[in-house]
Amino acid sequence: MEATAPCAQPAKAIKPIDHKSVHQICSGQVVLNLGTAVKELVENSVDAGATNIDLKLKEYGADLIEVSDNGCGVEEENFEGLTLKYYTSKIQDFSDLMHVGTFGFRGEALSSLCALSDVTIFTCHKSAKVGTRLVFDHNGKITQKTPYPRQQGTTVSVQQLFYTLPVRHKEFQRNIKKEYAKMVQILQAYCIISTGVRINCTNQVGQGKKHSVVCTTGSCSLKENIGAIFGQKQVILTVGKGEKAAARIC
């Protein structure tokens, strides 16, 4: 007897991916890892004119990433567009890119974080009498809006990063310490270049004490920022090498 040929699978029709899935997939290309998430939030704070930025991590950032600042805060009229994709106050059209003076301008970061995690924002603009607590769904739409006492500035709370993408979330949790180490390197770079901005980051594991990750004083000197991150000995070594190199050039 001749062997029966296996039944060919019927060709699947080409159809558009549903909007929710598209948003999640594309968001995963904006926020690639823990370092990207922290970078985007710190840049938002710097762009808001903050001079104090506090980061709180729980379980190395796997459970919680919270970034608080004393920047300008968000006006109520901008609440609705705050976490919508391609909504931004930085530019209005492509030609504005020639003169953009901020880190952010695409209007993608907060929208992507909403798609990948649970986002809550606490903000108070200088014109407001009281702050506001905003809870967002995965599409960046406000689901809760309540008064919240706080000083001028903004706090962005990101819980369970990547949990809307189960496979990626599992991989993220499995490699969290590697992700954390890379994030610290990125944060250190921002601590050095952000002169005049005090940046403090802590991490808490379980019910243990909060441990300092990085802490700067808000100095206007790059040298002092390097010293705050790596120690004065490293500053001496770095400056010494620079002076020797300059002498050779002369």
mmCIF file of C-alpha atoms in Angstrom:
data_model
loop_
_atom_site.group_PDB
_atom_site.id
_atom_site.type_symbol
_atom_site.label_atom_id
_atom_site.label_comp_id
_atom_site.label_asym_id
_atom_site.label_seq_id
_atom_site.Cartn_x
_atom_site.Cartn_y
_atom_site.Cartn_z
ATOM 1 C CA MET A 1 0.000 0.000 0.000
ATOM 2 C CA GLU A 2 1.107 3.508 -0.710
ATOM 3 C CA ALA A 3 1.622 5.770 2.296
ATOM 4 C CA THR A 4 -1.070 8.341 2.700
ATOM 5 C CA ALA A 5 0.268 11.863 2.255
ATOM 6 C CA PRO A 6 -0.288 14.124 5.263
ATOM 7 C CA CYS A 7 -3.117 16.578 4.870
ATOM 8 C CA ALA A 8 -1.866 20.001 3.903
ATOM 9 C CA GLN A 9 -2.805 22.768 6.307
ATOM 10 C CA PRO A 10 -5.218 25.224 4.727
ATOM 11 C CA ALA A 11 -3.662 28.590 3.974
ATOM 12 C CA LYS A 12 -4.546 31.224 6.542
ATOM 13 C CA ALA A 13 -6.007 34.469 5.336
ATOM 14 C CA ILE A 14 -3.989 37.654 5.867
ATOM 15 C CA LYS A 15 -5.873 39.825 8.331
ATOM 16 C CA PRO A 16 -5.055 42.970 10.292
ATOM 17 C CA ILE A 17 -3.847 42.521 13.875
ATOM 18 C CA ASP A 18 -6.320 43.879 16.396
ATOM 19 C CA HIS A 19 -5.605 47.369 17.754
ATOM 20 C CA LYS A 20 -4.869 46.223 21.326
ATOM 21 C CA SER A 21 -2.263 43.701 20.174
ATOM 22 C CA VAL A 22 -0.631 46.236 17.848
ATOM 23 C CA HIS A 23 -0.325 48.685 20.749
ATOM 24 C CA GLN A 24 1.286 46.067 22.999
ATOM 25 C CA ILE A 25 3.699 44.837 20.322
ATOM 26 C CA CYS A 26 4.804 48.339 19.317
ATOM 27 C CA SER A 27 5.123 49.443 22.944
ATOM 28 C CA GLY A 28 7.538 46.592 23.530
ATOM 29 C CA GLN A 29 9.780 48.157 20.881
ATOM 30 C CA VAL A 30 9.814 51.508 22.708
ATOM 31 C CA VAL A 31 10.373 50.231 26.242
ATOM 32 C CA LEU A 32 12.848 47.415 25.656
ATOM 33 C CA ASN A 33 13.992 46.729 29.202
ATOM 34 C CA LEU A 34 14.240 48.086 32.743
ATOM 35 C CA GLY A 35 16.953 50.545 31.757
ATOM 36 C CA THR A 36 14.812 52.046 29.001
ATOM 37 C CA ALA A 37 11.842 52.459 31.351
ATOM 38 C CA VAL A 38 13.933 54.270 33.964
ATOM 39 C CA LYS A 39 15.687 56.373 31.305
ATOM 40 C CA GLU A 40 12.397 57.591 29.849
ATOM 41 C CA LEU A 41 11.010 58.556 33.259
ATOM 42 C CA VAL A 42 14.181 60.369 34.334
ATOM 43 C CA GLU A 43 14.268 62.255 31.032
ATOM 44 C CA ASN A 44 10.662 63.343 31.561
ATOM 45 C CA SER A 45 11.598 64.726 34.979
ATOM 46 C CA VAL A 46 14.620 66.600 33.622
ATOM 47 C CA ASP A 47 12.514 67.998 30.767
ATOM 48 C CA ALA A 48 9.991 69.222 33.371
ATOM 49 C CA GLY A 49 12.696 71.370 34.959
ATOM 50 C CA ALA A 50 13.124 69.228 38.072
ATOM 51 C CA THR A 51 16.022 69.888 40.434
ATOM 52 C CA ASN A 52 15.200 66.893 42.656
ATOM 53 C CA ILE A 53 14.474 63.412 41.280
ATOM 54 C CA ASP A 54 13.820 60.446 43.566
ATOM 55 C CA LEU A 55 13.598 56.889 42.241
ATOM 56 C CA LYS A 56 12.200 54.036 44.291
ATOM 57 C CA LEU A 57 12.575 50.446 43.124
ATOM 58 C CA LYS A 58 11.084 47.333 44.659
ATOM 59 C CA GLU A 59 12.561 43.924 43.862
ATOM 60 C CA TYR A 60 15.143 45.565 41.584
ATOM 61 C CA GLY A 61 12.343 47.204 39.580
ATOM 62 C CA ALA A 62 10.401 44.007 38.865
ATOM 63 C CA ASP A 63 7.560 44.962 41.230
ATOM 64 C CA LEU A 64 7.743 48.753 41.216
ATOM 65 C CA ILE A 65 9.491 51.659 39.528
ATOM 66 C CA GLU A 66 8.510 55.014 41.006
ATOM 67 C CA VAL A 67 10.013 58.318 39.890
ATOM 68 C CA SER A 68 9.144 61.529 41.763
ATOM 69 C CA ASP A 69 10.254 65.051 40.891
ATOM 70 C CA ASN A 70 9.711 68.690 41.774
ATOM 71 C CA GLY A 71 9.262 69.775 38.176
ATOM 72 C CA CYS A 72 6.528 71.959 36.727
ATOM 73 C CA GLY A 73 3.778 69.368 37.124
ATOM 74 C CA VAL A 74 0.962 68.718 34.657
ATOM 75 C CA GLU A 75 -1.924 71.109 34.074
ATOM 76 C CA GLU A 76 -5.402 69.597 34.281
ATOM 77 C CA GLU A 77 -6.149 70.412 30.649
ATOM 78 C CA ASN A 78 -3.323 68.043 29.663
ATOM 79 C CA PHE A 79 -4.415 65.054 31.765
ATOM 80 C CA GLU A 80 -6.297 63.314 28.944
ATOM 81 C CA GLY A 81 -3.392 63.408 26.496
ATOM 82 C CA LEU A 82 -0.681 62.686 29.049
ATOM 83 C CA THR A 83 -0.369 58.976 28.232
ATOM 84 C CA LEU A 84 -1.798 58.821 24.718
ATOM 85 C CA LYS A 85 0.494 57.734 21.895
ATOM 86 C CA TYR A 86 2.074 60.562 19.886
ATOM 87 C CA TYR A 87 0.671 63.236 22.210
ATOM 88 C CA THR A 88 3.429 65.609 23.339
ATOM 89 C CA SER A 89 4.013 69.209 24.371
ATOM 90 C CA LYS A 90 7.548 69.194 22.930
ATOM 91 C CA ILE A 91 6.827 69.500 19.186
ATOM 92 C CA GLN A 92 3.879 70.092 16.874
ATOM 93 C CA ASP A 93 5.304 69.111 13.493
ATOM 94 C CA PHE A 94 8.447 67.616 11.944
ATOM 95 C CA SER A 95 10.157 70.973 11.422
ATOM 96 C CA ASP A 96 10.249 71.507 15.203
ATOM 97 C CA LEU A 97 12.886 68.765 15.438
ATOM 98 C CA MET A 98 15.455 71.290 14.191
ATOM 99 C CA HIS A 99 15.058 73.273 17.408
ATOM 100 C CA VAL A 100 13.973 70.694 19.995
ATOM 101 C CA GLY A 101 15.849 71.178 23.261
ATOM 102 C CA THR A 102 14.421 68.316 25.310
ATOM 103 C CA PHE A 103 15.188 64.630 25.717
ATOM 104 C CA GLY A 104 11.651 63.546 24.848
ATOM 105 C CA PHE A 105 9.586 64.620 21.857
ATOM 106 C CA ARG A 106 7.891 61.514 20.372
ATOM 107 C CA GLY A 107 5.016 61.102 22.825
ATOM 108 C CA GLU A 108 5.544 57.342 23.151
ATOM 109 C CA ALA A 109 7.117 56.586 26.543
ATOM 110 C CA LEU A 110 4.176 56.921 28.943
ATOM 111 C CA SER A 111 1.800 55.388 26.416
ATOM 112 C CA SER A 112 4.081 52.367 26.074
ATOM 113 C CA LEU A 113 4.472 51.994 29.842
ATOM 114 C CA CYS A 114 0.677 51.970 30.176
ATOM 115 C CA ALA A 115 0.470 49.148 27.635
ATOM 116 C CA LEU A 116 3.109 47.098 29.456
ATOM 117 C CA SER A 117 2.287 47.721 33.129
ATOM 118 C CA ASP A 118 -0.042 49.376 35.642
ATOM 119 C CA VAL A 119 0.602 53.120 35.659
ATOM 120 C CA THR A 120 -0.523 55.659 38.243
ATOM 121 C CA ILE A 121 0.504 59.319 38.110
ATOM 122 C CA PHE A 122 0.371 61.842 40.944
ATOM 123 C CA THR A 123 0.869 65.431 39.818
ATOM 124 C CA CYS A 124 0.417 69.013 40.952
ATOM 125 C CA HIS A 125 0.926 72.022 38.709
ATOM 126 C CA LYS A 126 1.969 75.325 40.255
ATOM 127 C CA SER A 127 -1.411 76.784 39.306
ATOM 128 C CA ALA A 128 -3.358 74.025 41.120
ATOM 129 C CA LYS A 129 -4.529 74.276 44.725
ATOM 130 C CA VAL A 130 -4.257 70.520 45.228
ATOM 131 C CA GLY A 131 -2.629 67.643 43.376
ATOM 132 C CA THR A 132 -4.375 64.878 41.428
ATOM 133 C CA ARG A 133 -4.039 61.098 41.378
ATOM 134 C CA LEU A 134 -4.593 59.570 37.939
ATOM 135 C CA VAL A 135 -4.966 55.853 37.236
ATOM 136 C CA PHE A 136 -4.661 54.705 33.616
ATOM 137 C CA ASP A 137 -5.721 51.610 31.689
ATOM 138 C CA HIS A 138 -3.495 49.816 29.176
ATOM 139 C CA ASN A 139 -4.676 52.125 26.386
ATOM 140 C CA GLY A 140 -3.565 55.232 28.266
ATOM 141 C CA LYS A 141 -7.101 56.294 29.164
ATOM 142 C CA ILE A 142 -7.889 57.677 32.628
ATOM 143 C CA THR A 143 -9.945 55.261 34.738
ATOM 144 C CA GLN A 144 -9.718 57.092 38.070
ATOM 145 C CA LYS A 145 -9.164 60.754 38.903
ATOM 146 C CA THR A 146 -9.076 61.875 42.536
ATOM 147 C CA PRO A 147 -7.634 64.819 44.506
ATOM 148 C CA TYR A 148 -4.284 64.024 46.084
ATOM 149 C CA PRO A 149 -2.227 66.248 48.403
ATOM 150 C CA ARG A 150 1.306 66.796 47.160
ATOM 151 C CA GLN A 151 3.701 69.629 46.418
ATOM 152 C CA GLN A 152 4.408 70.864 42.910
ATOM 153 C CA GLY A 153 5.810 68.138 40.687
ATOM 154 C CA THR A 154 4.976 64.681 39.383
ATOM 155 C CA THR A 155 5.298 61.075 40.516
ATOM 156 C CA VAL A 156 4.993 58.223 38.009
ATOM 157 C CA SER A 157 4.392 54.771 39.478
ATOM 158 C CA VAL A 158 4.978 51.754 37.218
ATOM 159 C CA GLN A 159 3.968 48.380 38.647
ATOM 160 C CA GLN A 160 4.752 44.933 37.223
ATOM 161 C CA LEU A 161 6.601 46.014 34.084
ATOM 162 C CA PHE A 162 5.943 43.723 31.072
ATOM 163 C CA TYR A 163 3.225 41.693 32.826
ATOM 164 C CA THR A 164 0.872 42.190 29.869
ATOM 165 C CA LEU A 165 3.335 40.152 27.774
ATOM 166 C CA PRO A 166 3.526 36.858 29.737
ATOM 167 C CA VAL A 167 6.539 35.286 27.999
ATOM 168 C CA ARG A 168 8.538 38.493 28.116
ATOM 169 C CA HIS A 169 7.526 39.103 31.730
ATOM 170 C CA LYS A 170 8.769 35.668 32.749
ATOM 171 C CA GLU A 171 12.099 36.272 30.997
ATOM 172 C CA PHE A 172 12.344 39.731 32.565
ATOM 173 C CA GLN A 173 11.857 38.345 36.064
ATOM 174 C CA ARG A 174 14.327 35.518 35.440
ATOM 175 C CA ASN A 175 17.042 37.988 34.416
ATOM 176 C CA ILE A 176 16.073 40.841 36.737
ATOM 177 C CA LYS A 177 19.498 41.224 38.362
ATOM 178 C CA LYS A 178 21.194 41.531 34.967
ATOM 179 C CA GLU A 179 18.538 44.046 33.907
ATOM 180 C CA TYR A 180 19.078 45.922 37.158
ATOM 181 C CA ALA A 181 22.862 46.093 36.675
ATOM 182 C CA LYS A 182 22.436 47.535 33.171
ATOM 183 C CA MET A 183 19.870 50.022 34.458
ATOM 184 C CA VAL A 184 22.275 51.254 37.141
ATOM 185 C CA GLN A 185 24.906 51.989 34.474
ATOM 186 C CA ILE A 186 22.398 54.030 32.479
ATOM 187 C CA LEU A 187 21.252 55.899 35.581
ATOM 188 C CA GLN A 188 24.845 56.673 36.562
ATOM 189 C CA ALA A 189 25.392 58.292 33.166
ATOM 190 C CA TYR A 190 22.364 60.545 33.676
ATOM 191 C CA CYS A 191 23.552 61.388 37.189
ATOM 192 C CA ILE A 192 26.848 62.618 35.753
ATOM 193 C CA ILE A 193 25.493 64.760 32.913
ATOM 194 C CA SER A 194 22.486 66.179 34.798
ATOM 195 C CA THR A 195 24.232 69.113 36.438
ATOM 196 C CA GLY A 196 22.143 71.080 38.906
ATOM 197 C CA VAL A 197 19.825 68.104 39.430
ATOM 198 C CA ARG A 198 19.896 65.981 42.575
ATOM 199 C CA ILE A 199 19.167 62.341 41.717
ATOM 200 C CA ASN A 200 18.607 59.721 44.402
ATOM 201 C CA CYS A 201 17.701 56.070 43.799
ATOM 202 C CA THR A 202 16.886 53.341 46.321
ATOM 203 C CA ASN A 203 16.007 49.661 46.013
ATOM 204 C CA GLN A 204 14.021 47.537 48.462
ATOM 205 C CA VAL A 205 13.980 43.740 48.427
ATOM 206 C CA GLY A 206 11.133 42.073 50.304
ATOM 207 C CA GLN A 207 10.434 43.738 53.648
ATOM 208 C CA GLY A 208 14.085 44.689 54.072
ATOM 209 C CA LYS A 209 15.608 48.132 54.337
ATOM 210 C CA LYS A 210 15.919 50.442 51.379
ATOM 211 C CA HIS A 211 19.428 50.409 49.970
ATOM 212 C CA SER A 212 20.940 53.401 48.193
ATOM 213 C CA VAL A 213 21.731 52.742 44.536
ATOM 214 C CA VAL A 214 23.006 56.167 43.449
ATOM 215 C CA CYS A 215 22.871 59.602 45.025
ATOM 216 C CA THR A 216 24.093 62.969 43.761
ATOM 217 C CA THR A 217 24.024 66.357 45.456
ATOM 218 C CA GLY A 218 22.722 68.470 42.591
ATOM 219 C CA SER A 219 26.126 69.975 41.865
ATOM 220 C CA CYS A 220 26.684 72.067 38.752
ATOM 221 C CA SER A 221 30.072 70.389 38.267
ATOM 222 C CA LEU A 222 30.567 67.241 36.200
ATOM 223 C CA LYS A 223 33.645 66.479 38.287
ATOM 224 C CA GLU A 224 31.647 66.566 41.520
ATOM 225 C CA ASN A 225 28.936 64.381 39.986
ATOM 226 C CA ILE A 226 31.568 61.818 38.991
ATOM 227 C CA GLY A 227 32.889 61.920 42.540
ATOM 228 C CA ALA A 228 29.409 61.409 43.987
ATOM 229 C CA ILE A 229 28.882 58.311 41.836
ATOM 230 C CA PHE A 230 32.310 56.689 41.706
ATOM 231 C CA GLY A 231 34.199 58.320 44.586
ATOM 232 C CA GLN A 232 36.815 61.059 44.740
ATOM 233 C CA LYS A 233 39.630 58.595 44.010
ATOM 234 C CA GLN A 234 38.161 57.960 40.568
ATOM 235 C CA VAL A 235 37.957 61.720 39.956
ATOM 236 C CA ILE A 236 41.656 62.105 40.776
ATOM 237 C CA LEU A 237 42.570 59.230 38.446
ATOM 238 C CA THR A 238 40.387 60.560 35.628
ATOM 239 C CA VAL A 239 41.609 64.155 35.928
ATOM 240 C CA GLY A 240 45.215 62.969 36.220
ATOM 241 C CA LYS A 241 44.983 60.979 32.991
ATOM 242 C CA GLY A 242 43.383 63.956 31.266
ATOM 243 C CA GLU A 243 46.157 66.308 32.362
ATOM 244 C CA LYS A 244 48.855 63.874 31.186
ATOM 245 C CA ALA A 245 47.137 63.498 27.814
ATOM 246 C CA ALA A 246 46.918 67.287 27.457
ATOM 247 C CA ALA A 247 50.619 67.605 28.293
ATOM 248 C CA ARG A 248 51.536 65.092 25.562
ATOM 249 C CA ILE A 249 49.464 67.001 23.020
ATOM 250 C CA CYS A 250 51.220 70.255 23.927
#
